[in-house]
C-alpha cells in the first residue's frame, strides 16, 4: 500500500461549497485584520527601539588616562575680555593662573565677554575659576554676573542618543541678576560614566550635579575680588550605560502569538455569535425543543 504524504497535513481544507459566509463573520474578520496590523506595527516599533541597560560599578572607566577633559562656555555681560581669565588648582599641587591654551574670548554687547576654553584636569579634587587674577590691571567695578552656556566633563555625548542624564547640569544657568560684587561658588560632584552604543562604540562622558552659593567675601584689606568658582570632586561610583535591542526571535515569537491568538479568539467569538443566532432563529420558528 503506497503511503500518501498528504495524510500528514494538519491543515485540512474544507470545500467552499460546504462553508457558509456571514455578515457577522466578515465584520469580525475585518476587525481581526485591523487589530493584527495595529499590534504588528506596535511590536515592530518596540523591536527597533533601542533600550538602555544601566548598572553601577566601582572602577576607573578610563584607566589609560589620568586626565579628564573639560569644556566651559560662559558669558560675562558686564566684564571686559581684557580682565577675564581662567585659573586651575587641584590637590596634586597644580596652580595655574591665566590658562590660555585652547581659550577664546569674544567681545559681546557693550563691554561684555564670552569666554570659551578646553582644558584637562587631574582625577583628584580641585577647582577652576573664572576671575580677574591674571589680568594686568584690575577693573574698578568687577562684576562677575554671568550666563553659563555649557559646562561639560569628559567626552561629548553624541546627539540622538536615547539616554537622559546630568551631562550638562549647568546649561543655561542665568546669574545675570545677581549682585555685581558677589562671588559665585559652584560645588560640583562629578560621576564617571561609560556609554556603549548598539554598534559597540564606547564613549566616556561624565555626569555631574552641583550646589550653589553666592557670597560677598572680605579679607583684612577689604572686600575680596569676586570670581566664579567651580569646586569639583569625583565620585568613586561609575555608571555604565549599554544600548541593546530585543533579539529578532522574540519579535517573531510575539508576531506569531499576535496572529494565532487573534484568529483563535475571533474564531471562538464568531462561532458563539453564529450559534446564538441559529438558536434564536429556531426559537422564532418554534423548532427549539
PDB file of C-alpha atoms in Angstrom:
ATOM      1  CA  UNK A   1       0.000   0.000   0.000  1.00  0.00           C
ATOM      2  CA  UNK A   2       1.520   3.289  -1.112  1.00  0.00           C
ATOM      3  CA  UNK A   3       1.988   5.914   1.599  1.00  0.00           C
ATOM      4  CA  UNK A   4       0.289   9.241   0.835  1.00  0.00           C
ATOM      5  CA  UNK A   5       2.225  12.157   2.290  1.00  0.00           C
ATOM      6  CA  UNK A   6      -0.978  14.197   2.281  1.00  0.00           C
ATOM      7  CA  UNK A   7      -2.024  12.279   5.385  1.00  0.00           C
ATOM      8  CA  UNK A   8       0.453  14.408   7.329  1.00  0.00           C
ATOM      9  CA  UNK A   9      -1.452  17.591   6.504  1.00  0.00           C
ATOM     10  CA  UNK A  10      -2.778  19.041   9.765  1.00  0.00           C
ATOM     11  CA  UNK A  11      -4.360  21.946   7.893  1.00  0.00           C
ATOM     12  CA  UNK A  12      -7.137  20.033   6.127  1.00  0.00           C
ATOM     13  CA  UNK A  13      -9.075  22.105   3.623  1.00  0.00           C
ATOM     14  CA  UNK A  14     -12.847  22.321   3.642  1.00  0.00           C
ATOM     15  CA  UNK A  15     -14.521  22.814   0.240  1.00  0.00           C
ATOM     16  CA  UNK A  16     -16.009  26.256  -0.160  1.00  0.00           C
ATOM     17  CA  UNK A  17     -19.414  24.895  -1.003  1.00  0.00           C
ATOM     18  CA  UNK A  18     -19.529  23.365   2.482  1.00  0.00           C
ATOM     19  CA  UNK A  19     -18.902  26.699   4.217  1.00  0.00           C
ATOM     20  CA  UNK A  20     -21.346  29.476   4.905  1.00  0.00           C
ATOM     21  CA  UNK A  21     -20.220  33.128   4.845  1.00  0.00           C
ATOM     22  CA  UNK A  22     -21.991  35.589   7.116  1.00  0.00           C
ATOM     23  CA  UNK A  23     -22.022  39.347   7.578  1.00  0.00           C
ATOM     24  CA  UNK A  24     -21.010  38.867  11.204  1.00  0.00           C
ATOM     25  CA  UNK A  25     -18.055  36.731  10.178  1.00  0.00           C
ATOM     26  CA  UNK A  26     -16.974  39.342   7.626  1.00  0.00           C
ATOM     27  CA  UNK A  27     -17.133  42.101  10.242  1.00  0.00           C
ATOM     28  CA  UNK A  28     -15.147  40.036  12.739  1.00  0.00           C
ATOM     29  CA  UNK A  29     -12.579  39.160  10.048  1.00  0.00           C
ATOM     30  CA  UNK A  30     -12.050  42.810   9.095  1.00  0.00           C
ATOM     31  CA  UNK A  31     -11.726  43.852  12.736  1.00  0.00           C
ATOM     32  CA  UNK A  32      -9.283  40.987  13.349  1.00  0.00           C
ATOM     33  CA  UNK A  33      -7.066  42.008  10.426  1.00  0.00           C
ATOM     34  CA  UNK A  34      -7.025  45.643  11.551  1.00  0.00           C
ATOM     35  CA  UNK A  35      -6.248  44.563  15.106  1.00  0.00           C
ATOM     36  CA  UNK A  36      -3.369  42.352  13.893  1.00  0.00           C
ATOM     37  CA  UNK A  37      -1.933  45.201  11.818  1.00  0.00           C
ATOM     38  CA  UNK A  38      -2.105  47.547  14.808  1.00  0.00           C
ATOM     39  CA  UNK A  39      -0.371  45.059  17.130  1.00  0.00           C
ATOM     40  CA  UNK A  40       2.203  44.179  14.476  1.00  0.00           C
ATOM     41  CA  UNK A  41       3.178  47.823  13.908  1.00  0.00           C
ATOM     42  CA  UNK A  42       3.314  48.430  17.666  1.00  0.00           C
ATOM     43  CA  UNK A  43       5.523  45.401  18.220  1.00  0.00           C
ATOM     44  CA  UNK A  44       7.778  46.343  15.307  1.00  0.00           C
ATOM     45  CA  UNK A  45       8.279  49.856  16.696  1.00  0.00           C
ATOM     46  CA  UNK A  46       9.107  48.322  20.057  1.00  0.00           C
ATOM     47  CA  UNK A  47      11.566  45.946  18.390  1.00  0.00           C
ATOM     48  CA  UNK A  48      13.519  48.692  16.601  1.00  0.00           C
ATOM     49  CA  UNK A  49      13.604  50.890  19.732  1.00  0.00           C
ATOM     50  CA  UNK A  50      16.958  50.838  21.480  1.00  0.00           C
ATOM     51  CA  UNK A  51      16.848  50.100  25.198  1.00  0.00           C
ATOM     52  CA  UNK A  52      19.396  51.284  27.725  1.00  0.00           C
ATOM     53  CA  UNK A  53      20.722  48.932  30.385  1.00  0.00           C
ATOM     54  CA  UNK A  54      22.344  50.730  33.306  1.00  0.00           C
ATOM     55  CA  UNK A  55      24.493  49.454  36.147  1.00  0.00           C
ATOM     56  CA  UNK A  56      26.754  50.853  38.850  1.00  0.00           C
ATOM     57  CA  UNK A  57      30.350  49.715  39.324  1.00  0.00           C
ATOM     58  CA  UNK A  58      33.339  50.767  41.405  1.00  0.00           C
ATOM     59  CA  UNK A  59      36.178  51.261  38.942  1.00  0.00           C
ATOM     60  CA  UNK A  60      38.060  53.786  36.883  1.00  0.00           C
ATOM     61  CA  UNK A  61      36.477  53.590  33.421  1.00  0.00           C
ATOM     62  CA  UNK A  62      39.362  55.402  31.697  1.00  0.00           C
ATOM     63  CA  UNK A  63      42.442  53.694  33.123  1.00  0.00           C
ATOM     64  CA  UNK A  64      44.666  54.724  30.232  1.00  0.00           C
ATOM     65  CA  UNK A  65      44.353  58.412  31.114  1.00  0.00           C
ATOM     66  CA  UNK A  66      44.932  60.372  34.303  1.00  0.00           C
ATOM     67  CA  UNK A  67      43.231  63.455  32.881  1.00  0.00           C
ATOM     68  CA  UNK A  68      39.627  64.497  32.338  1.00  0.00           C
ATOM     69  CA  UNK A  69      38.810  66.932  29.509  1.00  0.00           C
ATOM     70  CA  UNK A  70      36.638  69.901  30.465  1.00  0.00           C
ATOM     71  CA  UNK A  71      34.858  72.412  28.252  1.00  0.00           C
ATOM     72  CA  UNK A  72      33.359  75.663  29.526  1.00  0.00           C
ATOM     73  CA  UNK A  73      31.377  78.291  27.646  1.00  0.00           C
ATOM     74  CA  UNK A  74      30.274  81.260  29.714  1.00  0.00           C
ATOM     75  CA  UNK A  75      29.258  84.870  29.087  1.00  0.00           C
ATOM     76  CA  UNK A  76      30.057  87.739  31.447  1.00  0.00           C
ATOM     77  CA  UNK A  77      27.936  90.612  30.088  1.00  0.00           C
ATOM     78  CA  UNK A  78      29.477  93.307  32.327  1.00  0.00           C
ATOM     79  CA  UNK A  79      33.171  92.447  32.334  1.00  0.00           C
ATOM     80  CA  UNK A  80      35.603  93.166  29.501  1.00  0.00           C
ATOM     81  CA  UNK A  81      37.605  90.388  27.856  1.00  0.00           C
ATOM     82  CA  UNK A  82      40.887  92.008  28.918  1.00  0.00           C
ATOM     83  CA  UNK A  83      40.070  91.157  32.526  1.00  0.00           C
ATOM     84  CA  UNK A  84      38.677  87.635  32.121  1.00  0.00           C
ATOM     85  CA  UNK A  85      40.941  84.674  32.807  1.00  0.00           C
ATOM     86  CA  UNK A  86      40.866  81.037  33.919  1.00  0.00           C
ATOM     87  CA  UNK A  87      42.766  79.658  36.917  1.00  0.00           C
ATOM     88  CA  UNK A  88      43.159  75.930  37.701  1.00  0.00           C
ATOM     89  CA  UNK A  89      44.104  74.334  41.024  1.00  0.00           C
ATOM     90  CA  UNK A  90      43.989  70.796  42.451  1.00  0.00           C
ATOM     91  CA  UNK A  91      45.176  68.637  45.331  1.00  0.00           C
ATOM     92  CA  UNK A  92      48.184  67.380  43.363  1.00  0.00           C
ATOM     93  CA  UNK A  93      49.776  70.819  43.638  1.00  0.00           C
ATOM     94  CA  UNK A  94      48.717  72.247  40.308  1.00  0.00           C
ATOM     95  CA  UNK A  95      48.234  76.005  40.451  1.00  0.00           C
ATOM     96  CA  UNK A  96      47.904  77.607  37.046  1.00  0.00           C
ATOM     97  CA  UNK A  97      46.876  81.263  36.823  1.00  0.00           C
ATOM     98  CA  UNK A  98      45.670  82.615  33.496  1.00  0.00           C
ATOM     99  CA  UNK A  99      45.299  79.404  31.481  1.00  0.00           C
ATOM    100  CA  UNK A 100      45.482  80.369  27.802  1.00  0.00           C
ATOM    101  CA  UNK A 101      45.691  77.183  25.683  1.00  0.00           C
ATOM    102  CA  UNK A 102      42.548  76.352  23.653  1.00  0.00           C
ATOM    103  CA  UNK A 103      40.939  79.500  25.011  1.00  0.00           C
ATOM    104  CA  UNK A 104      38.832  82.013  23.137  1.00  0.00           C
ATOM    105  CA  UNK A 105      37.416  85.369  24.222  1.00  0.00           C
ATOM    106  CA  UNK A 106      34.706  87.084  22.203  1.00  0.00           C
ATOM    107  CA  UNK A 107      33.506  90.598  22.972  1.00  0.00           C
ATOM    108  CA  UNK A 108      29.723  90.824  23.311  1.00  0.00           C
ATOM    109  CA  UNK A 109      27.355  93.716  23.891  1.00  0.00           C
ATOM    110  CA  UNK A 110      28.804  96.842  25.470  1.00  0.00           C
ATOM    111  CA  UNK A 111      31.857  95.776  27.415  1.00  0.00           C
ATOM    112  CA  UNK A 112      30.915  92.123  27.917  1.00  0.00           C
ATOM    113  CA  UNK A 113      32.809  88.935  27.126  1.00  0.00           C
ATOM    114  CA  UNK A 114      32.018  85.400  26.044  1.00  0.00           C
ATOM    115  CA  UNK A 115      34.681  83.022  27.317  1.00  0.00           C
ATOM    116  CA  UNK A 116      35.329  79.500  25.977  1.00  0.00           C
ATOM    117  CA  UNK A 117      38.066  77.069  26.958  1.00  0.00           C
ATOM    118  CA  UNK A 118      39.077  73.414  26.605  1.00  0.00           C
ATOM    119  CA  UNK A 119      41.443  72.107  29.273  1.00  0.00           C
ATOM    120  CA  UNK A 120      42.411  68.984  31.219  1.00  0.00           C
ATOM    121  CA  UNK A 121      42.084  68.354  34.947  1.00  0.00           C
ATOM    122  CA  UNK A 122      43.630  65.634  37.091  1.00  0.00           C
ATOM    123  CA  UNK A 123      41.478  62.925  38.648  1.00  0.00           C
ATOM    124  CA  UNK A 124      41.745  64.479  42.090  1.00  0.00           C
ATOM    125  CA  UNK A 125      39.653  67.101  43.903  1.00  0.00           C
ATOM    126  CA  UNK A 126      40.342  70.652  42.810  1.00  0.00           C
ATOM    127  CA  UNK A 127      38.799  73.722  41.283  1.00  0.00           C
ATOM    128  CA  UNK A 128      38.900  76.015  38.291  1.00  0.00           C
ATOM    129  CA  UNK A 129      37.586  79.526  38.411  1.00  0.00           C
ATOM    130  CA  UNK A 130      36.899  82.423  36.091  1.00  0.00           C
ATOM    131  CA  UNK A 131      38.418  85.533  37.615  1.00  0.00           C
ATOM    132  CA  UNK A 132      40.455  88.683  37.011  1.00  0.00           C
ATOM    133  CA  UNK A 133      43.528  87.312  38.834  1.00  0.00           C
ATOM    134  CA  UNK A 134      45.622  87.047  35.666  1.00  0.00           C
ATOM    135  CA  UNK A 135      44.715  90.494  34.283  1.00  0.00           C
ATOM    136  CA  UNK A 136      47.470  93.109  34.014  1.00  0.00           C
ATOM    137  CA  UNK A 137      45.176  95.625  35.715  1.00  0.00           C
ATOM    138  CA  UNK A 138      42.057  95.156  37.813  1.00  0.00           C
ATOM    139  CA  UNK A 139      38.675  96.672  36.904  1.00  0.00           C
ATOM    140  CA  UNK A 140      37.287  99.351  39.162  1.00  0.00           C
ATOM    141  CA  UNK A 141      33.926  97.670  39.455  1.00  0.00           C
ATOM    142  CA  UNK A 142      34.422  93.914  38.964  1.00  0.00           C
ATOM    143  CA  UNK A 143      31.090  92.384  38.015  1.00  0.00           C
ATOM    144  CA  UNK A 144      31.035  88.590  37.793  1.00  0.00           C
ATOM    145  CA  UNK A 145      27.356  88.215  36.889  1.00  0.00           C
ATOM    146  CA  UNK A 146      27.239  85.566  34.194  1.00  0.00           C
ATOM    147  CA  UNK A 147      25.299  83.164  31.992  1.00  0.00           C
ATOM    148  CA  UNK A 148      26.589  79.587  31.618  1.00  0.00           C
ATOM    149  CA  UNK A 149      26.006  78.171  28.150  1.00  0.00           C
ATOM    150  CA  UNK A 150      27.742  74.871  28.747  1.00  0.00           C
ATOM    151  CA  UNK A 151      29.992  73.077  31.197  1.00  0.00           C
ATOM    152  CA  UNK A 152      30.998  69.562  30.163  1.00  0.00           C
ATOM    153  CA  UNK A 153      33.279  66.992  31.744  1.00  0.00           C
ATOM    154  CA  UNK A 154      34.687  64.196  29.587  1.00  0.00           C
ATOM    155  CA  UNK A 155      33.617  63.315  26.060  1.00  0.00           C
ATOM    156  CA  UNK A 156      30.623  64.943  24.467  1.00  0.00           C
ATOM    157  CA  UNK A 157      27.726  62.516  24.161  1.00  0.00           C
ATOM    158  CA  UNK A 158      26.616  62.444  20.532  1.00  0.00           C
ATOM    159  CA  UNK A 159      23.267  63.913  19.572  1.00  0.00           C
ATOM    160  CA  UNK A 160      20.447  61.486  19.060  1.00  0.00           C
ATOM    161  CA  UNK A 161      21.338  59.255  21.992  1.00  0.00           C
ATOM    162  CA  UNK A 162      18.473  57.733  23.886  1.00  0.00           C
ATOM    163  CA  UNK A 163      19.765  58.437  27.374  1.00  0.00           C
ATOM    164  CA  UNK A 164      18.898  61.365  29.580  1.00  0.00           C
ATOM    165  CA  UNK A 165      21.212  62.394  32.364  1.00  0.00           C
ATOM    166  CA  UNK A 166      23.017  65.216  34.096  1.00  0.00           C
ATOM    167  CA  UNK A 167      25.718  65.614  31.455  1.00  0.00           C
ATOM    168  CA  UNK A 168      25.310  69.400  31.293  1.00  0.00           C
ATOM    169  CA  UNK A 169      23.521  70.318  34.507  1.00  0.00           C
ATOM    170  CA  UNK A 170      24.683  73.929  34.391  1.00  0.00           C
ATOM    171  CA  UNK A 171      23.390  74.584  30.884  1.00  0.00           C
ATOM    172  CA  UNK A 172      21.591  77.926  30.629  1.00  0.00           C
ATOM    173  CA  UNK A 173      22.122  78.805  34.282  1.00  0.00           C
ATOM    174  CA  UNK A 174      21.452  82.545  34.471  1.00  0.00           C
ATOM    175  CA  UNK A 175      23.127  84.618  37.192  1.00  0.00           C
ATOM    176  CA  UNK A 176      22.981  87.944  35.358  1.00  0.00           C
ATOM    177  CA  UNK A 177      20.621  89.363  38.003  1.00  0.00           C
ATOM    178  CA  UNK A 178      22.949  88.605  40.909  1.00  0.00           C
ATOM    179  CA  UNK A 179      24.826  91.180  42.968  1.00  0.00           C
ATOM    180  CA  UNK A 180      27.624  92.699  40.952  1.00  0.00           C
ATOM    181  CA  UNK A 181      30.318  92.267  43.660  1.00  0.00           C
ATOM    182  CA  UNK A 182      29.315  88.726  44.611  1.00  0.00           C
ATOM    183  CA  UNK A 183      31.481  85.629  44.321  1.00  0.00           C
ATOM    184  CA  UNK A 184      29.708  82.645  42.765  1.00  0.00           C
ATOM    185  CA  UNK A 185      30.581  79.258  44.210  1.00  0.00           C
ATOM    186  CA  UNK A 186      29.545  76.040  42.440  1.00  0.00           C
ATOM    187  CA  UNK A 187      30.204  72.766  44.279  1.00  0.00           C
ATOM    188  CA  UNK A 188      30.309  70.065  41.610  1.00  0.00           C
ATOM    189  CA  UNK A 189      30.120  66.289  42.134  1.00  0.00           C
ATOM    190  CA  UNK A 190      31.448  64.504  39.039  1.00  0.00           C
ATOM    191  CA  UNK A 191      30.293  60.947  38.263  1.00  0.00           C
ATOM    192  CA  UNK A 192      32.314  58.862  35.743  1.00  0.00           C
ATOM    193  CA  UNK A 193      30.092  57.383  33.041  1.00  0.00           C
ATOM    194  CA  UNK A 194      30.587  54.809  30.282  1.00  0.00           C
ATOM    195  CA  UNK A 195      28.236  54.743  27.288  1.00  0.00           C
ATOM    196  CA  UNK A 196      28.367  51.812  24.849  1.00  0.00           C
ATOM    197  CA  UNK A 197      26.218  52.135  21.750  1.00  0.00           C
ATOM    198  CA  UNK A 198      24.492  49.396  19.781  1.00  0.00           C
ATOM    199  CA  UNK A 199      27.491  49.075  17.412  1.00  0.00           C
ATOM    200  CA  UNK A 200      29.993  48.580  20.230  1.00  0.00           C
ATOM    201  CA  UNK A 201      31.415  52.113  20.217  1.00  0.00           C
ATOM    202  CA  UNK A 202      32.354  53.371  23.675  1.00  0.00           C
ATOM    203  CA  UNK A 203      32.353  56.951  24.942  1.00  0.00           C
ATOM    204  CA  UNK A 204      33.303  58.354  28.316  1.00  0.00           C
ATOM    205  CA  UNK A 205      31.129  61.333  29.252  1.00  0.00           C
ATOM    206  CA  UNK A 206      30.892  62.475  32.868  1.00  0.00           C
ATOM    207  CA  UNK A 207      27.659  63.366  34.606  1.00  0.00           C
ATOM    208  CA  UNK A 208      27.624  65.881  37.421  1.00  0.00           C
ATOM    209  CA  UNK A 209      25.386  67.523  39.962  1.00  0.00           C
ATOM    210  CA  UNK A 210      26.017  70.801  41.708  1.00  0.00           C
ATOM    211  CA  UNK A 211      25.076  73.039  44.571  1.00  0.00           C
ATOM    212  CA  UNK A 212      25.448  76.817  44.513  1.00  0.00           C
ATOM    213  CA  UNK A 213      26.028  79.679  46.860  1.00  0.00           C
ATOM    214  CA  UNK A 214      26.514  83.388  46.351  1.00  0.00           C
ATOM    215  CA  UNK A 215      28.702  85.307  48.798  1.00  0.00           C
ATOM    216  CA  UNK A 216      30.474  88.625  49.140  1.00  0.00           C
ATOM    217  CA  UNK A 217      33.936  87.903  50.511  1.00  0.00           C
ATOM    218  CA  UNK A 218      36.130  90.129  52.636  1.00  0.00           C
ATOM    219  CA  UNK A 219      39.721  89.882  53.835  1.00  0.00           C
ATOM    220  CA  UNK A 220      41.893  92.014  56.095  1.00  0.00           C
ATOM    221  CA  UNK A 221      42.453  94.579  53.333  1.00  0.00           C
ATOM    222  CA  UNK A 222      38.775  94.975  52.483  1.00  0.00           C
ATOM    223  CA  UNK A 223      36.491  93.273  50.015  1.00  0.00           C
ATOM    224  CA  UNK A 224      37.998  90.396  48.037  1.00  0.00           C
ATOM    225  CA  UNK A 225      37.872  90.365  44.250  1.00  0.00           C
ATOM    226  CA  UNK A 226      34.838  88.333  43.111  1.00  0.00           C
ATOM    227  CA  UNK A 227      35.222  85.209  40.991  1.00  0.00           C
ATOM    228  CA  UNK A 228      33.214  82.282  39.615  1.00  0.00           C
ATOM    229  CA  UNK A 229      34.409  79.091  41.323  1.00  0.00           C
ATOM    230  CA  UNK A 230      33.787  75.525  40.203  1.00  0.00           C
ATOM    231  CA  UNK A 231      34.976  73.229  43.004  1.00  0.00           C
ATOM    232  CA  UNK A 232      34.838  69.628  41.833  1.00  0.00           C
ATOM    233  CA  UNK A 233      35.205  66.206  43.390  1.00  0.00           C
ATOM    234  CA  UNK A 234      34.983  62.792  41.714  1.00  0.00           C
ATOM    235  CA  UNK A 235      32.602  60.046  42.757  1.00  0.00           C
ATOM    236  CA  UNK A 236      34.087  56.542  43.205  1.00  0.00           C
ATOM    237  CA  UNK A 237      30.953  55.084  41.542  1.00  0.00           C
ATOM    238  CA  UNK A 238      30.898  54.618  37.771  1.00  0.00           C
ATOM    239  CA  UNK A 239      27.619  54.496  35.837  1.00  0.00           C
ATOM    240  CA  UNK A 240      27.592  52.160  32.827  1.00  0.00           C
ATOM    241  CA  UNK A 241      25.002  52.512  30.081  1.00  0.00           C
ATOM    242  CA  UNK A 242      24.711  49.984  27.266  1.00  0.00           C
ATOM    243  CA  UNK A 243      22.399  50.111  24.283  1.00  0.00           C
ATOM    244  CA  UNK A 244      20.613  46.906  23.350  1.00  0.00           C
ATOM    245  CA  UNK A 245      17.805  45.788  21.089  1.00  0.00           C
ATOM    246  CA  UNK A 246      15.442  42.856  21.533  1.00  0.00           C
ATOM    247  CA  UNK A 247      16.545  39.659  19.691  1.00  0.00           C
ATOM    248  CA  UNK A 248      14.830  39.003  16.383  1.00  0.00           C
ATOM    249  CA  UNK A 249      13.459  35.649  17.550  1.00  0.00           C
ATOM    250  CA  UNK A 250      11.481  37.361  20.316  1.00  0.00           C
ATOM    251  CA  UNK A 251       9.933  39.616  17.668  1.00  0.00           C
ATOM    252  CA  UNK A 252       8.943  36.578  15.570  1.00  0.00           C
ATOM    253  CA  UNK A 253       7.547  34.812  18.629  1.00  0.00           C
ATOM    254  CA  UNK A 254       5.423  37.806  19.525  1.00  0.00           C
ATOM    255  CA  UNK A 255       4.143  38.224  15.947  1.00  0.00           C
ATOM    256  CA  UNK A 256       3.136  34.558  15.798  1.00  0.00           C
ATOM    257  CA  UNK A 257       1.369  34.915  19.151  1.00  0.00           C
ATOM    258  CA  UNK A 258      -0.460  38.005  17.907  1.00  0.00           C
ATOM    259  CA  UNK A 259      -1.678  36.356  14.687  1.00  0.00           C
ATOM    260  CA  UNK A 260      -2.551  32.998  16.212  1.00  0.00           C
ATOM    261  CA  UNK A 261      -4.164  34.457  19.314  1.00  0.00           C
ATOM    262  CA  UNK A 262      -6.240  36.950  17.370  1.00  0.00           C
ATOM    263  CA  UNK A 263      -7.569  34.381  14.880  1.00  0.00           C
ATOM    264  CA  UNK A 264      -8.316  31.904  17.684  1.00  0.00           C
ATOM    265  CA  UNK A 265     -10.245  34.426  19.760  1.00  0.00           C
ATOM    266  CA  UNK A 266     -12.010  35.773  16.660  1.00  0.00           C
ATOM    267  CA  UNK A 267     -12.995  32.215  15.635  1.00  0.00           C
ATOM    268  CA  UNK A 268     -14.419  31.497  19.084  1.00  0.00           C
ATOM    269  CA  UNK A 269     -16.344  34.780  19.032  1.00  0.00           C
ATOM    270  CA  UNK A 270     -17.673  34.115  15.520  1.00  0.00           C
ATOM    271  CA  UNK A 271     -18.766  30.579  16.460  1.00  0.00           C
ATOM    272  CA  UNK A 272     -20.515  31.842  19.565  1.00  0.00           C
ATOM    273  CA  UNK A 273     -22.398  34.551  17.659  1.00  0.00           C
ATOM    274  CA  UNK A 274     -23.326  32.160  14.840  1.00  0.00           C
ATOM    275  CA  UNK A 275     -24.576  29.504  17.286  1.00  0.00           C
ATOM    276  CA  UNK A 276     -26.555  32.079  19.249  1.00  0.00           C
ATOM    277  CA  UNK A 277     -28.121  33.379  16.030  1.00  0.00           C
ATOM    278  CA  UNK A 278     -29.117  29.848  14.947  1.00  0.00           C
ATOM    279  CA  UNK A 279     -30.720  29.153  18.331  1.00  0.00           C
ATOM    280  CA  UNK A 280     -32.635  32.432  18.123  1.00  0.00           C
ATOM    281  CA  UNK A 281     -33.930  31.586  14.632  1.00  0.00           C
ATOM    282  CA  UNK A 282     -35.108  28.156  15.754  1.00  0.00           C
ATOM    283  CA  UNK A 283     -36.826  29.721  18.772  1.00  0.00           C
ATOM    284  CA  UNK A 284     -38.695  32.143  16.484  1.00  0.00           C
ATOM    285  CA  UNK A 285     -39.842  29.271  14.263  1.00  0.00           C
ATOM    286  CA  UNK A 286     -40.862  27.215  17.276  1.00  0.00           C
ATOM    287  CA  UNK A 287     -38.426  24.437  16.369  1.00  0.00           C
ATOM    288  CA  UNK A 288     -36.460  24.729  19.566  1.00  0.00           C
ATOM    289  CA  UNK A 289     -37.094  21.584  21.597  1.00  0.00           C
TER     290      UNK A 289
END
